[in-house]
Amino acid sequence: MKQTLGELMRMSRICRMVFATCLGSFILVIFYFQIMRRNPFMVDSCCRKGSRNALQELYNPTQVELSGAAVLHQTRRDQVVDACRIYSASSRKRRVLTPGDLKHLVVDEDHELIYCYVPKVACTNWKRVMMVLTGRGKYSDPMEIPSNEAHVPSNLKTLNQYSIAEINHRLKNYLKFLFVREPFERLVSAYRNKFTLKYNSSFHKRFGTRIVRRYRKNATQDALLNGADVKFKEFAEYLVDPATQRDGPLNEHWQTVYQLCHPCHIHYDLVGKYETLEEDANYVLRLVGVSDSLHFPSYAKSTRTTDTMTAQFFSNISTQQQIQLYQLYKLDFLMFNYSIPSYLRLD
């Protein structure tokens, strides 16, 4: 009888232990799914060690549907390499990059990505996406992030903030990508945004007044004071003036991609294009493994600068200015396989 009672008590303790273990496991599972529902990117940061990263998936795709895109991006990489080889052979300039040259390269540690942002090539939306990827659950929808917040430097870490050894490690092991655009469309887009919209008064004061003072005869006092009505012809004259080059680097909104992202010094694994923005952007997100929960925001096609619009602006400048502008942006045309625009007068 005593033995039976002891066995019953022992069985009761075992049952309580099993019940407690099951209950604890159940609570953990509930907690995990609550976390995952709020932060679908948590799995990437916690489980990355044993899985393939985006760089491996790009060069050795495990998904058949990604193979065609891999071929396309190999062609784009080859185009950059060929253009850089030609430029290197014809140029006497040789330089080594410093950390200061890397301030446009945004780093995502969790997904092992480096993104070089180019203004006027959907960079606001890309910064929003990078904030979602690096936010560890702070953000889930890119479009919930205000555009001005996307441009706050402290919200994203850039490669120039690392030591030389850390920079070299990331350049070797992380997937590096950038997005480019037809150079003159990007240029006209920058002009329209910075010089024709009233709210960009800081650009009017900083650049507009200087342009008016240098290139407009009989400028009014209001134009000299506010610089709010810069003509595209004056802007073009400013860009090709040797004095502008002596002033220092061009502003990032009209600086060449060659100077912003240094594609002849940094081997970019993926070159996306504004003309195929949605397709290329979502390809990056598929490589990262987050395409089920994160999509690149669509953009307002009605307000974008088009080829027809660009041709109209270029019709208002001289043949000499057109030739000089093409020379300024020539490397961007060559590296990223953009044809010479049909409206350009180069004879």
mmCIF file of C-alpha atoms in Angstrom:
data_model
loop_
_atom_site.group_PDB
_atom_site.id
_atom_site.type_symbol
_atom_site.label_atom_id
_atom_site.label_comp_id
_atom_site.label_asym_id
_atom_site.label_seq_id
_atom_site.Cartn_x
_atom_site.Cartn_y
_atom_site.Cartn_z
ATOM 1 C CA MET A 1 0.000 0.000 0.000
ATOM 2 C CA LYS A 2 2.831 2.377 0.996
ATOM 3 C CA GLN A 3 4.661 1.498 -2.206
ATOM 4 C CA THR A 4 1.533 2.194 -4.301
ATOM 5 C CA LEU A 5 1.029 5.557 -2.568
ATOM 6 C CA GLY A 6 4.679 6.477 -3.185
ATOM 7 C CA GLU A 7 4.394 5.562 -6.825
ATOM 8 C CA LEU A 8 1.249 7.671 -7.168
ATOM 9 C CA MET A 9 2.974 10.660 -5.578
ATOM 10 C CA ARG A 10 5.971 10.210 -7.852
ATOM 11 C CA MET A 11 3.708 9.991 -10.910
ATOM 12 C CA SER A 12 1.883 13.126 -9.751
ATOM 13 C CA ARG A 13 5.175 15.039 -9.535
ATOM 14 C CA ILE A 14 6.182 13.841 -13.009
ATOM 15 C CA CYS A 15 2.820 14.906 -14.431
ATOM 16 C CA ARG A 16 3.177 18.356 -12.862
ATOM 17 C CA MET A 17 6.677 18.697 -14.322
ATOM 18 C CA VAL A 18 5.506 17.637 -17.785
ATOM 19 C CA PHE A 19 2.564 20.048 -17.571
ATOM 20 C CA ALA A 20 4.822 22.925 -16.487
ATOM 21 C CA THR A 21 7.256 22.169 -19.341
ATOM 22 C CA CYS A 22 4.469 22.067 -21.927
ATOM 23 C CA LEU A 23 2.921 25.251 -20.575
ATOM 24 C CA GLY A 24 6.281 27.021 -20.670
ATOM 25 C CA SER A 25 6.914 25.872 -24.246
ATOM 26 C CA PHE A 26 3.438 26.988 -25.270
ATOM 27 C CA ILE A 27 4.019 30.453 -23.781
ATOM 28 C CA LEU A 28 7.368 30.718 -25.565
ATOM 29 C CA VAL A 29 5.765 29.796 -28.903
ATOM 30 C CA ILE A 30 3.022 32.408 -28.383
ATOM 31 C CA PHE A 31 5.643 35.015 -27.438
ATOM 32 C CA TYR A 32 7.751 34.157 -30.516
ATOM 33 C CA PHE A 33 4.856 34.566 -32.927
ATOM 34 C CA GLN A 34 3.829 37.840 -31.276
ATOM 35 C CA ILE A 35 7.359 39.140 -31.810
ATOM 36 C CA MET A 36 7.497 37.846 -35.380
ATOM 37 C CA ARG A 37 4.148 39.411 -36.198
ATOM 38 C CA ARG A 38 5.482 42.784 -35.076
ATOM 39 C CA ASN A 39 8.970 42.301 -36.537
ATOM 40 C CA PRO A 40 9.206 39.905 -39.512
ATOM 41 C CA PHE A 41 12.885 40.859 -39.921
ATOM 42 C CA MET A 42 13.912 39.479 -36.511
ATOM 43 C CA VAL A 43 14.439 36.026 -38.011
ATOM 44 C CA ASP A 44 17.139 37.419 -40.267
ATOM 45 C CA SER A 45 19.165 38.940 -37.465
ATOM 46 C CA CYS A 46 18.857 35.957 -35.117
ATOM 47 C CA CYS A 47 19.341 33.154 -37.624
ATOM 48 C CA ARG A 48 21.733 34.673 -40.192
ATOM 49 C CA LYS A 49 24.794 32.711 -39.027
ATOM 50 C CA GLY A 50 23.625 29.402 -40.417
ATOM 51 C CA SER A 51 22.025 30.668 -43.608
ATOM 52 C CA ARG A 52 23.139 32.018 -46.976
ATOM 53 C CA ASN A 53 23.505 35.762 -47.225
ATOM 54 C CA ALA A 54 22.406 38.001 -50.102
ATOM 55 C CA LEU A 55 25.871 37.988 -51.682
ATOM 56 C CA GLN A 56 25.882 34.174 -51.912
ATOM 57 C CA GLU A 57 22.327 34.132 -53.272
ATOM 58 C CA LEU A 58 23.265 36.634 -55.996
ATOM 59 C CA TYR A 59 26.260 34.739 -57.357
ATOM 60 C CA ASN A 60 24.930 31.206 -56.718
ATOM 61 C CA PRO A 61 21.122 31.446 -56.767
ATOM 62 C CA THR A 62 19.206 28.578 -55.212
ATOM 63 C CA GLN A 63 15.930 29.839 -56.673
ATOM 64 C CA VAL A 64 15.547 29.107 -60.389
ATOM 65 C CA GLU A 65 13.522 32.276 -60.982
ATOM 66 C CA LEU A 66 16.483 34.390 -59.795
ATOM 67 C CA SER A 67 18.905 32.913 -62.334
ATOM 68 C CA GLY A 68 17.770 35.119 -65.242
ATOM 69 C CA ALA A 69 18.174 38.272 -63.175
ATOM 70 C CA ALA A 70 21.647 37.108 -62.109
ATOM 71 C CA VAL A 71 22.705 37.028 -65.784
ATOM 72 C CA LEU A 72 21.346 40.554 -66.351
ATOM 73 C CA HIS A 73 23.254 41.935 -63.383
ATOM 74 C CA GLN A 74 26.456 40.195 -64.485
ATOM 75 C CA THR A 75 26.118 42.061 -67.802
ATOM 76 C CA ARG A 76 25.722 45.355 -65.941
ATOM 77 C CA ARG A 77 28.778 44.625 -63.784
ATOM 78 C CA ASP A 78 30.818 43.822 -66.886
ATOM 79 C CA GLN A 79 29.756 47.131 -68.458
ATOM 80 C CA VAL A 80 31.062 49.055 -65.425
ATOM 81 C CA VAL A 81 34.354 47.119 -65.416
ATOM 82 C CA ASP A 82 34.915 47.723 -69.148
ATOM 83 C CA ALA A 83 34.185 51.459 -68.872
ATOM 84 C CA CYS A 84 36.498 51.793 -65.863
ATOM 85 C CA ARG A 85 39.268 49.938 -67.702
ATOM 86 C CA ILE A 86 39.007 52.319 -70.676
ATOM 87 C CA TYR A 87 38.933 55.357 -68.393
ATOM 88 C CA SER A 88 41.897 54.114 -66.367
ATOM 89 C CA ALA A 89 43.958 53.545 -69.518
ATOM 90 C CA SER A 90 43.267 57.077 -70.789
ATOM 91 C CA SER A 91 43.598 58.929 -67.498
ATOM 92 C CA ARG A 92 46.733 59.979 -65.679
ATOM 93 C CA LYS A 93 44.822 60.497 -62.443
ATOM 94 C CA ARG A 94 45.349 57.861 -59.770
ATOM 95 C CA ARG A 95 43.821 58.077 -56.342
ATOM 96 C CA VAL A 96 43.183 55.949 -53.291
ATOM 97 C CA LEU A 97 39.850 56.185 -51.519
ATOM 98 C CA THR A 98 39.741 57.560 -47.988
ATOM 99 C CA PRO A 99 36.990 56.988 -45.386
ATOM 100 C CA GLY A 100 35.674 60.447 -46.308
ATOM 101 C CA ASP A 101 34.810 59.116 -49.785
ATOM 102 C CA LEU A 102 32.471 56.533 -48.261
ATOM 103 C CA LYS A 103 29.844 58.756 -46.638
ATOM 104 C CA HIS A 104 27.206 57.771 -49.223
ATOM 105 C CA LEU A 105 27.524 54.044 -48.490
ATOM 106 C CA VAL A 106 24.808 52.969 -46.039
ATOM 107 C CA VAL A 107 25.507 49.776 -44.057
ATOM 108 C CA ASP A 108 22.973 47.166 -42.910
ATOM 109 C CA GLU A 109 24.762 44.828 -40.501
ATOM 110 C CA ASP A 110 21.860 42.412 -39.984
ATOM 111 C CA HIS A 111 21.494 41.579 -43.677
ATOM 112 C CA GLU A 112 25.109 42.275 -44.710
ATOM 113 C CA LEU A 113 24.248 44.975 -47.249
ATOM 114 C CA ILE A 114 25.941 48.169 -48.409
ATOM 115 C CA TYR A 115 23.834 50.635 -50.399
ATOM 116 C CA CYS A 116 25.346 53.696 -52.090
ATOM 117 C CA TYR A 117 22.628 56.309 -52.290
ATOM 118 C CA VAL A 118 22.426 58.615 -55.300
ATOM 119 C CA PRO A 119 20.119 61.645 -54.920
ATOM 120 C CA LYS A 120 17.298 61.836 -57.478
ATOM 121 C CA VAL A 121 17.361 58.051 -57.975
ATOM 122 C CA ALA A 122 14.652 57.017 -55.491
ATOM 123 C CA CYS A 123 17.120 57.481 -52.640
ATOM 124 C CA THR A 124 14.451 58.689 -50.159
ATOM 125 C CA ASN A 125 12.501 55.450 -50.549
ATOM 126 C CA TRP A 126 15.678 53.375 -50.437
ATOM 127 C CA LYS A 127 16.692 55.069 -47.198
ATOM 128 C CA ARG A 128 13.234 54.294 -45.816
ATOM 129 C CA VAL A 129 13.677 50.635 -46.780
ATOM 130 C CA MET A 130 17.135 50.562 -45.173
ATOM 131 C CA MET A 131 15.638 52.020 -41.983
ATOM 132 C CA VAL A 132 13.110 49.164 -41.930
ATOM 133 C CA LEU A 133 15.865 46.586 -42.504
ATOM 134 C CA THR A 134 18.167 48.022 -39.840
ATOM 135 C CA GLY A 135 15.461 49.071 -37.364
ATOM 136 C CA ARG A 136 14.973 45.634 -35.754
ATOM 137 C CA GLY A 137 11.223 46.051 -35.481
ATOM 138 C CA LYS A 138 11.060 49.822 -34.970
ATOM 139 C CA TYR A 139 9.560 50.201 -38.453
ATOM 140 C CA SER A 140 7.545 47.821 -40.634
ATOM 141 C CA ASP A 141 6.175 50.009 -43.452
ATOM 142 C CA PRO A 142 8.670 52.262 -45.301
ATOM 143 C CA MET A 143 5.968 54.791 -46.193
ATOM 144 C CA GLU A 144 5.194 55.389 -42.503
ATOM 145 C CA ILE A 145 8.626 57.046 -42.235
ATOM 146 C CA PRO A 146 8.452 60.789 -43.059
ATOM 147 C CA SER A 147 10.754 61.788 -45.931
ATOM 148 C CA ASN A 148 12.669 64.294 -43.796
ATOM 149 C CA GLU A 149 13.333 61.595 -41.183
ATOM 150 C CA ALA A 150 14.805 59.324 -43.873
ATOM 151 C CA HIS A 151 17.495 61.954 -44.488
ATOM 152 C CA VAL A 152 18.539 62.399 -40.851
ATOM 153 C CA PRO A 153 22.193 61.176 -40.866
ATOM 154 C CA SER A 154 21.997 59.516 -37.447
ATOM 155 C CA ASN A 155 19.177 57.190 -38.575
ATOM 156 C CA LEU A 156 21.508 55.158 -40.794
ATOM 157 C CA LYS A 157 25.130 54.117 -40.360
ATOM 158 C CA THR A 158 27.539 54.833 -43.211
ATOM 159 C CA LEU A 159 30.768 53.058 -44.105
ATOM 160 C CA ASN A 160 33.007 56.046 -43.274
ATOM 161 C CA GLN A 161 32.129 55.538 -39.577
ATOM 162 C CA TYR A 162 34.132 52.272 -39.402
ATOM 163 C CA SER A 163 37.828 51.587 -38.983
ATOM 164 C CA ILE A 164 39.941 50.767 -42.056
ATOM 165 C CA ALA A 165 39.957 47.043 -41.167
ATOM 166 C CA GLU A 166 36.171 47.046 -40.656
ATOM 167 C CA ILE A 167 35.657 48.889 -43.945
ATOM 168 C CA ASN A 168 37.752 46.352 -45.870
ATOM 169 C CA HIS A 169 35.914 43.420 -44.251
ATOM 170 C CA ARG A 170 32.511 44.801 -45.226
ATOM 171 C CA LEU A 171 33.548 45.712 -48.764
ATOM 172 C CA LYS A 172 34.746 42.141 -49.227
ATOM 173 C CA ASN A 173 31.880 40.246 -47.583
ATOM 174 C CA TYR A 174 28.703 42.341 -47.897
ATOM 175 C CA LEU A 175 26.490 42.718 -50.969
ATOM 176 C CA LYS A 176 27.132 46.191 -52.404
ATOM 177 C CA PHE A 177 24.512 47.825 -54.601
ATOM 178 C CA LEU A 178 23.510 51.184 -56.063
ATOM 179 C CA PHE A 179 20.764 52.547 -58.288
ATOM 180 C CA VAL A 180 21.451 54.783 -61.296
ATOM 181 C CA ARG A 181 19.438 56.870 -63.738
ATOM 182 C CA GLU A 182 19.843 58.378 -67.206
ATOM 183 C CA PRO A 183 22.305 61.179 -66.316
ATOM 184 C CA PHE A 184 20.507 64.103 -67.962
ATOM 185 C CA GLU A 185 17.086 63.049 -66.637
ATOM 186 C CA ARG A 186 18.634 62.982 -63.167
ATOM 187 C CA LEU A 187 20.197 66.409 -63.767
ATOM 188 C CA VAL A 188 16.930 68.002 -64.912
ATOM 189 C CA SER A 189 15.104 66.328 -62.025
ATOM 190 C CA ALA A 190 17.584 67.916 -59.599
ATOM 191 C CA TYR A 191 17.147 71.324 -61.240
ATOM 192 C CA ARG A 192 13.338 71.121 -61.103
ATOM 193 C CA ASN A 193 13.351 70.022 -57.480
ATOM 194 C CA LYS A 194 15.951 72.442 -56.130
ATOM 195 C CA PHE A 195 15.387 75.583 -58.214
ATOM 196 C CA THR A 196 11.726 75.671 -59.304
ATOM 197 C CA LEU A 197 9.974 74.788 -56.030
ATOM 198 C CA LYS A 198 9.398 77.587 -53.520
ATOM 199 C CA TYR A 199 10.001 75.456 -50.426
ATOM 200 C CA ASN A 200 13.650 74.818 -51.367
ATOM 201 C CA SER A 201 14.700 78.302 -50.252
ATOM 202 C CA SER A 202 17.938 76.957 -48.716
ATOM 203 C CA PHE A 203 19.131 75.893 -52.190
ATOM 204 C CA HIS A 204 18.004 79.228 -53.635
ATOM 205 C CA LYS A 205 20.078 81.086 -51.045
ATOM 206 C CA ARG A 206 23.105 78.797 -51.181
ATOM 207 C CA PHE A 207 23.366 78.171 -54.926
ATOM 208 C CA GLY A 208 20.758 80.337 -56.647
ATOM 209 C CA THR A 209 22.171 83.673 -55.487
ATOM 210 C CA ARG A 210 25.676 82.630 -56.570
ATOM 211 C CA ILE A 211 24.431 81.517 -60.006
ATOM 212 C CA VAL A 212 22.441 84.712 -60.566
ATOM 213 C CA ARG A 213 25.368 86.886 -59.464
ATOM 214 C CA ARG A 214 27.793 85.136 -61.839
ATOM 215 C CA TYR A 215 25.728 84.540 -64.952
ATOM 216 C CA ARG A 216 22.822 86.996 -65.144
ATOM 217 C CA LYS A 217 23.308 90.420 -66.602
ATOM 218 C CA ASN A 218 21.270 93.226 -65.081
ATOM 219 C CA ALA A 219 19.904 90.975 -62.337
ATOM 220 C CA THR A 220 17.304 92.548 -60.072
ATOM 221 C CA GLN A 221 18.011 93.115 -56.388
ATOM 222 C CA ASP A 222 15.351 90.551 -55.507
ATOM 223 C CA ALA A 223 17.034 87.897 -57.696
ATOM 224 C CA LEU A 224 20.451 88.707 -56.227
ATOM 225 C CA LEU A 225 19.053 88.496 -52.712
ATOM 226 C CA ASN A 226 16.854 85.386 -53.006
ATOM 227 C CA GLY A 227 18.101 83.418 -56.064
ATOM 228 C CA ALA A 228 14.657 81.897 -56.463
ATOM 229 C CA ASP A 229 14.289 82.055 -60.258
ATOM 230 C CA VAL A 230 17.425 80.387 -61.654
ATOM 231 C CA LYS A 231 17.000 79.461 -65.314
ATOM 232 C CA PHE A 232 18.197 76.073 -66.574
ATOM 233 C CA LYS A 233 20.573 77.823 -68.971
ATOM 234 C CA GLU A 234 22.198 79.592 -65.998
ATOM 235 C CA PHE A 235 22.367 76.331 -64.053
ATOM 236 C CA ALA A 236 24.081 74.630 -67.011
ATOM 237 C CA GLU A 237 26.560 77.512 -67.273
ATOM 238 C CA TYR A 238 27.345 77.146 -63.575
ATOM 239 C CA LEU A 239 27.999 73.383 -63.920
ATOM 240 C CA VAL A 240 30.454 73.667 -66.809
ATOM 241 C CA ASP A 241 32.287 76.749 -65.502
ATOM 242 C CA PRO A 242 35.876 75.842 -64.442
ATOM 243 C CA ALA A 243 35.392 78.203 -61.481
ATOM 244 C CA THR A 244 32.716 75.846 -60.136
ATOM 245 C CA GLN A 245 35.166 72.945 -60.210
ATOM 246 C CA ARG A 246 37.687 75.077 -58.319
ATOM 247 C CA ASP A 247 35.080 75.839 -55.651
ATOM 248 C CA GLY A 248 35.115 72.179 -54.626
ATOM 249 C CA PRO A 249 33.023 69.049 -55.285
ATOM 250 C CA LEU A 250 29.594 69.510 -56.852
ATOM 251 C CA ASN A 251 26.555 69.231 -54.626
ATOM 252 C CA GLU A 252 25.437 65.598 -54.245
ATOM 253 C CA HIS A 253 22.171 66.232 -56.124
ATOM 254 C CA TRP A 254 24.021 66.933 -59.379
ATOM 255 C CA GLN A 255 27.354 65.274 -58.674
ATOM 256 C CA THR A 256 28.187 62.356 -60.976
ATOM 257 C CA VAL A 257 27.562 58.801 -59.780
ATOM 258 C CA TYR A 258 31.222 58.165 -60.544
ATOM 259 C CA GLN A 259 32.237 60.685 -57.870
ATOM 260 C CA LEU A 260 29.529 59.771 -55.346
ATOM 261 C CA CYS A 261 29.868 55.978 -55.308
ATOM 262 C CA HIS A 262 33.337 55.388 -56.852
ATOM 263 C CA PRO A 263 32.365 52.348 -58.983
ATOM 264 C CA CYS A 264 35.868 52.152 -60.461
ATOM 265 C CA HIS A 265 37.295 51.641 -56.968
ATOM 266 C CA ILE A 266 34.464 49.693 -55.325
ATOM 267 C CA HIS A 267 33.174 46.531 -56.984
ATOM 268 C CA TYR A 268 29.381 46.809 -56.853
ATOM 269 C CA ASP A 269 27.650 43.444 -56.978
ATOM 270 C CA LEU A 270 24.372 44.847 -58.218
ATOM 271 C CA VAL A 271 23.538 47.905 -60.329
ATOM 272 C CA GLY A 272 19.845 48.735 -60.275
ATOM 273 C CA LYS A 273 18.268 51.196 -62.686
ATOM 274 C CA TYR A 274 15.610 53.839 -62.147
ATOM 275 C CA GLU A 275 14.016 52.772 -65.420
ATOM 276 C CA THR A 276 13.366 49.302 -63.926
ATOM 277 C CA LEU A 277 13.183 50.494 -60.322
ATOM 278 C CA GLU A 278 10.404 48.313 -58.940
ATOM 279 C CA GLU A 279 11.721 45.138 -60.570
ATOM 280 C CA ASP A 280 15.349 45.693 -59.525
ATOM 281 C CA ALA A 281 14.504 46.889 -56.010
ATOM 282 C CA ASN A 282 12.320 43.896 -55.254
ATOM 283 C CA TYR A 283 15.046 41.630 -56.663
ATOM 284 C CA VAL A 284 17.378 43.011 -53.979
ATOM 285 C CA LEU A 285 14.751 42.325 -51.305
ATOM 286 C CA ARG A 286 14.326 38.753 -52.594
ATOM 287 C CA LEU A 287 18.083 38.189 -52.358
ATOM 288 C CA VAL A 288 17.953 39.435 -48.772
ATOM 289 C CA GLY A 289 15.063 37.072 -48.042
ATOM 290 C CA VAL A 290 12.487 39.661 -46.899
ATOM 291 C CA SER A 291 10.344 40.010 -50.039
ATOM 292 C CA ASP A 292 7.342 38.327 -48.381
ATOM 293 C CA SER A 293 7.102 41.033 -45.731
ATOM 294 C CA LEU A 294 8.711 44.080 -47.337
ATOM 295 C CA HIS A 295 8.069 45.669 -50.733
ATOM 296 C CA PHE A 296 9.720 48.669 -52.317
ATOM 297 C CA PRO A 297 7.348 51.680 -52.314
ATOM 298 C CA SER A 298 5.817 52.688 -55.623
ATOM 299 C CA TYR A 299 6.620 56.188 -56.871
ATOM 300 C CA ALA A 300 4.550 58.986 -58.415
ATOM 301 C CA LYS A 301 5.009 58.521 -62.150
ATOM 302 C CA SER A 302 2.958 61.633 -62.919
ATOM 303 C CA THR A 303 5.543 63.972 -61.374
ATOM 304 C CA ARG A 304 8.757 62.292 -62.514
ATOM 305 C CA THR A 305 11.114 63.916 -65.004
ATOM 306 C CA THR A 306 10.815 62.172 -68.379
ATOM 307 C CA ASP A 307 13.013 62.003 -71.478
ATOM 308 C CA THR A 308 10.616 64.326 -73.330
ATOM 309 C CA MET A 309 10.773 66.865 -70.513
ATOM 310 C CA THR A 310 14.577 66.635 -70.423
ATOM 311 C CA ALA A 311 14.779 67.251 -74.178
ATOM 312 C CA GLN A 312 12.702 70.403 -73.723
ATOM 313 C CA PHE A 313 15.112 71.803 -71.118
ATOM 314 C CA PHE A 314 18.149 70.960 -73.251
ATOM 315 C CA SER A 315 16.644 72.722 -76.262
ATOM 316 C CA ASN A 316 17.079 75.992 -74.329
ATOM 317 C CA ILE A 317 20.855 75.729 -73.964
ATOM 318 C CA SER A 318 23.589 76.166 -76.549
ATOM 319 C CA THR A 319 25.324 73.397 -78.459
ATOM 320 C CA GLN A 320 28.517 74.288 -76.609
ATOM 321 C CA GLN A 321 26.827 73.829 -73.223
ATOM 322 C CA GLN A 322 25.334 70.516 -74.351
ATOM 323 C CA ILE A 323 28.791 69.254 -75.360
ATOM 324 C CA GLN A 324 30.313 70.407 -72.081
ATOM 325 C CA LEU A 325 27.552 68.794 -70.007
ATOM 326 C CA TYR A 326 27.967 65.524 -71.882
ATOM 327 C CA GLN A 327 31.710 65.596 -71.156
ATOM 328 C CA LEU A 328 30.960 66.202 -67.466
ATOM 329 C CA TYR A 329 28.606 63.208 -67.226
ATOM 330 C CA LYS A 330 30.213 61.042 -69.919
ATOM 331 C CA LEU A 331 31.511 58.377 -67.522
ATOM 332 C CA ASP A 332 28.043 57.886 -66.056
ATOM 333 C CA PHE A 333 26.672 57.384 -69.575
ATOM 334 C CA LEU A 334 29.377 54.838 -70.419
ATOM 335 C CA MET A 335 29.510 52.889 -67.146
ATOM 336 C CA PHE A 336 25.783 52.333 -66.933
ATOM 337 C CA ASN A 337 25.129 51.795 -70.641
ATOM 338 C CA TYR A 338 23.034 54.880 -71.385
ATOM 339 C CA SER A 339 22.953 55.965 -75.043
ATOM 340 C CA ILE A 340 23.723 59.493 -76.149
ATOM 341 C CA PRO A 341 20.299 61.225 -76.171
ATOM 342 C CA SER A 342 18.861 61.787 -79.640
ATOM 343 C CA TYR A 343 18.109 65.439 -78.820
ATOM 344 C CA LEU A 344 21.756 66.208 -78.039
ATOM 345 C CA ARG A 345 23.623 68.354 -80.568
ATOM 346 C CA LEU A 346 27.243 67.187 -80.433
ATOM 347 C CA ASP A 347 28.345 68.304 -83.948
#
